[in-house]
Structures are given as structure tokens and as C-alpha cells.
Coordinates of C-alpha atoms in Angstrom, one line a residue:
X169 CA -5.8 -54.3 177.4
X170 CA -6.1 -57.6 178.7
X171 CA -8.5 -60.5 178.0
X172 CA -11.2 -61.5 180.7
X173 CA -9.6 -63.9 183.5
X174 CA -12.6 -66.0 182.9
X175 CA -12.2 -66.1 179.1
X176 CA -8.3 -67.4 179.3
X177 CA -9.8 -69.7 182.4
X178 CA -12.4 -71.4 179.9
X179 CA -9.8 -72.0 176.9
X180 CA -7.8 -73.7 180.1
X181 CA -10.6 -76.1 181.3
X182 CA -11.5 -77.0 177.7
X183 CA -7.9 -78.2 177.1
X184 CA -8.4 -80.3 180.5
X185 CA -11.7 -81.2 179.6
X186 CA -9.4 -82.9 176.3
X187 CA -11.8 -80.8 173.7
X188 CA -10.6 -82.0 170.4
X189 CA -12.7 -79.3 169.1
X190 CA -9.7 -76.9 169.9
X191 CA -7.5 -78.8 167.4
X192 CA -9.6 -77.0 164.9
X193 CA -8.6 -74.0 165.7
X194 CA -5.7 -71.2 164.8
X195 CA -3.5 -71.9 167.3
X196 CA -0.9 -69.5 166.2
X197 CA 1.2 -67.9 168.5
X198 CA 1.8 -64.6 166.5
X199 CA -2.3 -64.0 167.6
X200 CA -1.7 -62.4 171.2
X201 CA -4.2 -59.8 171.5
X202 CA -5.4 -59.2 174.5
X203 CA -2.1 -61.0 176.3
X204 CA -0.5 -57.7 177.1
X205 CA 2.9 -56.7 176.8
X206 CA 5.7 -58.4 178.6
X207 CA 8.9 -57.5 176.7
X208 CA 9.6 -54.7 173.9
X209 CA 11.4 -57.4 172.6
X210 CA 8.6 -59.0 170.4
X211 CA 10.6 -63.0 170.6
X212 CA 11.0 -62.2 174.2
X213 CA 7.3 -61.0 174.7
X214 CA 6.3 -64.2 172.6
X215 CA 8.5 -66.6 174.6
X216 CA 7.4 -65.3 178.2
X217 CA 3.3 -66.1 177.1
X218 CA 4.6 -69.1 175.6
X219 CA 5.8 -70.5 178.4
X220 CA 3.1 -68.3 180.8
X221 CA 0.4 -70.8 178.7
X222 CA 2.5 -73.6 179.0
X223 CA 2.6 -73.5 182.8
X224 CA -1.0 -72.7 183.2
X225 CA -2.3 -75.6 180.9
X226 CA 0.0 -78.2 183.0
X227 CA -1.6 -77.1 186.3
X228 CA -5.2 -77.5 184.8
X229 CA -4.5 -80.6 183.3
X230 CA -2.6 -81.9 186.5
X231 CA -5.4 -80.6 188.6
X232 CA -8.0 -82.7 186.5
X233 CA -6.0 -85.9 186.5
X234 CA -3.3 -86.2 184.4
X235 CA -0.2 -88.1 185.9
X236 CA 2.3 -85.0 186.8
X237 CA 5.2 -86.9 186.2
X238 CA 3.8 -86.9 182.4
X239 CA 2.2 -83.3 183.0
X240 CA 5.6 -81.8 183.8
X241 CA 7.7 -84.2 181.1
X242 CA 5.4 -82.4 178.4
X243 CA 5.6 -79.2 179.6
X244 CA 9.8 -79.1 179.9
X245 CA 10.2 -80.9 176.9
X246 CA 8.0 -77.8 175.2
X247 CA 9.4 -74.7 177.5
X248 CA 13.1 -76.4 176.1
X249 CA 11.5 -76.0 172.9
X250 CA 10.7 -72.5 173.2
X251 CA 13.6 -71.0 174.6
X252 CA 15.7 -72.9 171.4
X253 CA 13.6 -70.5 169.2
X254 CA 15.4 -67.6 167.8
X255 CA 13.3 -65.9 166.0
X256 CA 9.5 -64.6 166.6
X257 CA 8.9 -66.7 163.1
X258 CA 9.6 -69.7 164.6
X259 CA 7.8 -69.3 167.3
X260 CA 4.3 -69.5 165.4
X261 CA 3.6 -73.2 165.5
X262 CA 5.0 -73.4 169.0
X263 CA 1.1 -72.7 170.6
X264 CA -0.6 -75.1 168.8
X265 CA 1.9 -78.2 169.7
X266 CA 1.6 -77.5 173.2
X267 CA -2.1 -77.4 173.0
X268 CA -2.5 -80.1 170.7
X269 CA 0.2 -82.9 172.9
X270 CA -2.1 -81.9 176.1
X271 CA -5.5 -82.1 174.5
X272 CA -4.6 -85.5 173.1
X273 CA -3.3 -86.5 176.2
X274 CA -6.2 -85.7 178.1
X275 CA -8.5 -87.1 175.7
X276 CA -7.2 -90.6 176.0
X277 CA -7.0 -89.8 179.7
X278 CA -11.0 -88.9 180.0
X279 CA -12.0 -91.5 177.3
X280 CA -9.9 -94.8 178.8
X281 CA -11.7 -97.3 180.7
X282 CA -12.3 -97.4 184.2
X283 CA -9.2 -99.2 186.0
X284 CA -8.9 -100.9 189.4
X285 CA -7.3 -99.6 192.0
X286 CA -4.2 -102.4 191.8
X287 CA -4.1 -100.8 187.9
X288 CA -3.8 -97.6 188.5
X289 CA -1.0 -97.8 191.2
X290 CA 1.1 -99.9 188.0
X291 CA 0.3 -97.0 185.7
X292 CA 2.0 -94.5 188.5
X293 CA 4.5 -97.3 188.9
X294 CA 5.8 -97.3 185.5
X295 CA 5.4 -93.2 184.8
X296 CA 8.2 -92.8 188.1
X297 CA 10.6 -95.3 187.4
X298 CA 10.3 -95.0 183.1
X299 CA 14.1 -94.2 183.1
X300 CA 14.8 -97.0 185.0
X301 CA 15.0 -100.9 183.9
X302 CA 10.7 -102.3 184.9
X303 CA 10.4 -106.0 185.6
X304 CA 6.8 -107.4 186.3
X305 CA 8.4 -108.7 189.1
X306 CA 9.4 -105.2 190.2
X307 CA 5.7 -104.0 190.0
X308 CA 4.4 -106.9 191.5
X309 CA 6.4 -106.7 194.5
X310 CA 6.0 -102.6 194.4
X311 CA 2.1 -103.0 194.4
X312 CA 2.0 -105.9 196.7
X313 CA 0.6 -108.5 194.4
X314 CA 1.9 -112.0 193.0
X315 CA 3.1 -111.4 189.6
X316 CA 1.0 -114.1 187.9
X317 CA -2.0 -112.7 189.2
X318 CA -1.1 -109.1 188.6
X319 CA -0.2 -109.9 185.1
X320 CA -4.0 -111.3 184.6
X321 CA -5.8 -108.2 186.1
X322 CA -3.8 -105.7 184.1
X323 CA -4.4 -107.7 180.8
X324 CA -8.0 -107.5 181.9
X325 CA -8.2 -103.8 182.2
X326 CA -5.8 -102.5 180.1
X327 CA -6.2 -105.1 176.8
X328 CA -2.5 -105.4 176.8
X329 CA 0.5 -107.3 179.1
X330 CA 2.1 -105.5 181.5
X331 CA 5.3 -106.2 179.4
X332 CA 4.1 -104.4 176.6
X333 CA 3.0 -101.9 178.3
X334 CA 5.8 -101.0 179.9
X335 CA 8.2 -100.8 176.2
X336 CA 4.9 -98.6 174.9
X337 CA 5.7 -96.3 177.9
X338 CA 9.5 -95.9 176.9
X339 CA 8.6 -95.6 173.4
X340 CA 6.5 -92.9 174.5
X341 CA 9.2 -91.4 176.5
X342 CA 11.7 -91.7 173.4
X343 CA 8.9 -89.8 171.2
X344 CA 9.0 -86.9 173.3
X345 CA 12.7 -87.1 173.4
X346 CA 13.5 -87.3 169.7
X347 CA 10.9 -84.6 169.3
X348 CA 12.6 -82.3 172.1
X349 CA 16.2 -83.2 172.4
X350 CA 19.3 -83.4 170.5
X351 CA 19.9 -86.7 172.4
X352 CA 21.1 -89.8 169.6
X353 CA 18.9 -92.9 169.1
X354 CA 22.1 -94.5 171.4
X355 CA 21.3 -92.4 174.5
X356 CA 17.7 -92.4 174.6
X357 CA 17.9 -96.2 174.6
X358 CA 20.4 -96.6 177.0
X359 CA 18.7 -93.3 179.6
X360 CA 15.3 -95.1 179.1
X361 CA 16.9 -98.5 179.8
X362 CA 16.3 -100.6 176.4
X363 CA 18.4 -104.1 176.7
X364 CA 20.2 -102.3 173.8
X365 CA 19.7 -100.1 171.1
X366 CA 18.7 -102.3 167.8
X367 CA 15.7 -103.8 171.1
X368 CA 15.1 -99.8 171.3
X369 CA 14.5 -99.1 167.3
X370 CA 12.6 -102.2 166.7
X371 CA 10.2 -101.7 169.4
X372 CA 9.8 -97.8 168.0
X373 CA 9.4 -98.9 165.1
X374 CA 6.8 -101.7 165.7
X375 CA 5.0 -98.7 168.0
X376 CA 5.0 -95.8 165.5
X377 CA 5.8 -97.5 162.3
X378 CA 9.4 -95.5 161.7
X379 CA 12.7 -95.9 163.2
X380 CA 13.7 -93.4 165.8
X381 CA 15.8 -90.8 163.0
X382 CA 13.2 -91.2 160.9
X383 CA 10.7 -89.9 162.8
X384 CA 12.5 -87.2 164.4
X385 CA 13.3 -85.6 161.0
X386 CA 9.6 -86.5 159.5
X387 CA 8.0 -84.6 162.6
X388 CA 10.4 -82.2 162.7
X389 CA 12.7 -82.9 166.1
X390 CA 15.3 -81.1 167.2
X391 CA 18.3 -81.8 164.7
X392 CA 21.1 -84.1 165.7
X393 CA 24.5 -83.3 164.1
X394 CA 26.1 -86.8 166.0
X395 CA 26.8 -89.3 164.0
X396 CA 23.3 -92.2 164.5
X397 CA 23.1 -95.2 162.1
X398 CA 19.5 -95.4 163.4

């Protein structure tokens, strides 16, 4: 037995749709009735619709809009998740955070302001190079636009300075990876290209109102046996 294409096709489009209705909702991944029955192995039959859901929200959510460079970021980081489970128990929760980081993200998506066309090619910018050191002069030149003038129009449309835009992009980046990796507050600074790693904590900190470890182990994160003063 296997659930209507079009119901599992609806659930899909209200995720892209950023329905924060859905939030509401058991998400738990021991509920797969109607999924059918990949494995006899009930955490391999969990972890192949796992990661089956995962793909399928990604290219609905790509498809209406969201930047696949941040699409694909969320869906490794989660699929890296998955496969770390070892156990169908801890597997449960593993639905709902998928479905909850890609409503939220196209939420803000659908319900930020219209941006100019010069805007839009800095947000792309940023999402490709994120793991590489950004200068406004680096987007200005990639765009095609004089930095001081650049710097006014994004400010206009985005209610922030390119500058700090750019180290609430990393931090971003860092969230997922404290969340997803084993990777110490020292790499993810230096792989996302923080001028060091006391610039990296205090900007995470100022963004999310933690430090780096202590967000990872109040959310949950992947553990990190390595020795990480922050």
C-alpha cells in the first residue's frame, strides 16, 4: 500500500509554499504508513525515506526559488545526519528537522521584500563564494558596480550593510555546521574564512546570542570529542 502521488505531492508544495502551519504537526518519522517497504531492516527502511523526503523537498523548494547552493547545503548537512543514526529510535526527530529548516527557509524566502536585480546577483554572490574571504570590493567588481554606490542600494533593500551581511551569511553557514558536523569552533572559522577565531565567536555570538560550543550542545549538534576552548 502506498499513499496517493498527489497526496505526498501536496505535503511537498506546502513545504515550498513555507506553510508554517506544518510546524504544527507530528512530524515523526516512526509514522510511515503508506511509504512502503524499502528494507526488512526497519533503520535501513527508515533511513532510505529519510533521505527519499529529503531529496524530494530540496527539488521543490529549489524549483520554487530557493538558492540551490543553500537548498543542497541543507539537504547534505541533514542526509550526513541521517546516515550517523544508529538506531530506528533516533531516527524519530530526524523528519521534523528537515521539514522544519526548509519551511523556515522558505518562509523568510516568500515573505522578504522585493529586491533589485543588482541585490539579488550579491545574494547569489555571497551564497557561492561563503567559504571564501567576501570584500565589498569583491562584489562590487563581481556585479559590475562601484562599491560606494552598491553599498547604498543594498542597505536600501536589504535594511542592513553589505558587510554585515556577509558575517550573517558565515554565521549561518557555521549554524549548520556546528549542528551537522564534528568540525571544532577553530575549523569552521578558518573553512568559512573569519579573520580568526575569537572574530568568528563574537560575531556568533552577537548573531545567535551563544558562543559556537554552546549552541551546538544546547541544540543538540553532533558531539565534538577535540579539545575547543570556544
Amino acid at each position: 500500500y502506498h499513499l496517493p502521488m498527489e497526496a505526498e505531492y501536496s505535503f511537498y508544495r506546502r513545504i515550498a509554499n513555507g506553510d508554517m502551519e506544518l510546524l504544527k504537526l507530528n512530524m515523526n518519522a516512526d509514522t510511515m504508513e503508506g511509504m512502503g517497504k524499502l528494507s526488512s531492516s526497519p533503520l535501513q527502511n527508515k533511513k532510505y525515506h529519510l533521505v527519499i523526503l529529503t531529496a524530494m523537498i530540496t527539488r521543490f523548494c529549489i524549483e520554487a526559488g530557493l538558492d540551490p547552493e543553500q537548498a543542497y547545503t541543507l539537504s547534505d548537512m541533514h542526509i550526513r545526519k541521517i546516515d550517523a543514526c544508529l538506531t530506528p529510535e533516533q531516527l524519530d526527530p530526524r523528519k521534523g528537522a528537515v521539514v522544519k529548516d526548509f519551511v523556515l527557509a522558505m518562509h523568510e524566502l516568500h515573505n522578504s521584500p522585493g529586491l533589485s536585480y543588482h541585490v539579488m546577483q550579491v545574494v547569489s554572490y555571497i551564497n557561492s563564494h561563503i567559504t571564501e574571504p567576501i570584500r565589498v570590493s569583491d562584489v562590487a567588481d563581481a556585479v559590475k558596480l562601484h562599491p560606494d554606490y552598491l553599498t547604498r542600494l543594498f542597505k536600501k533593500d536589504m535594511n542592513c550593510s553589505l558587510s554585515q551581511y556577509i558575517i550573517k551569511e558565515k554565521c549561518r553557514a557555521a549554524r549548520y555546521m556546528l549542528l551537522n558536523s564534528q568540525a571544532s569552533c577553530t575549523e569552521i572559522s578558518s573553512f568559512l574564512y573569519f579573520a580568526s577565531c575569537s572574530h568568528f565567536v563574537n560575531c556568533f555570538k552577537k548573531e545567535y546570542g551563544l558562543t559556537p560550543n554552546a549552541y551546538r550542545k544546547q541544540m543538540g549538534g553532533l558531539s565534538n570529542d577535540r579539545s575547543d576552548a570556544f
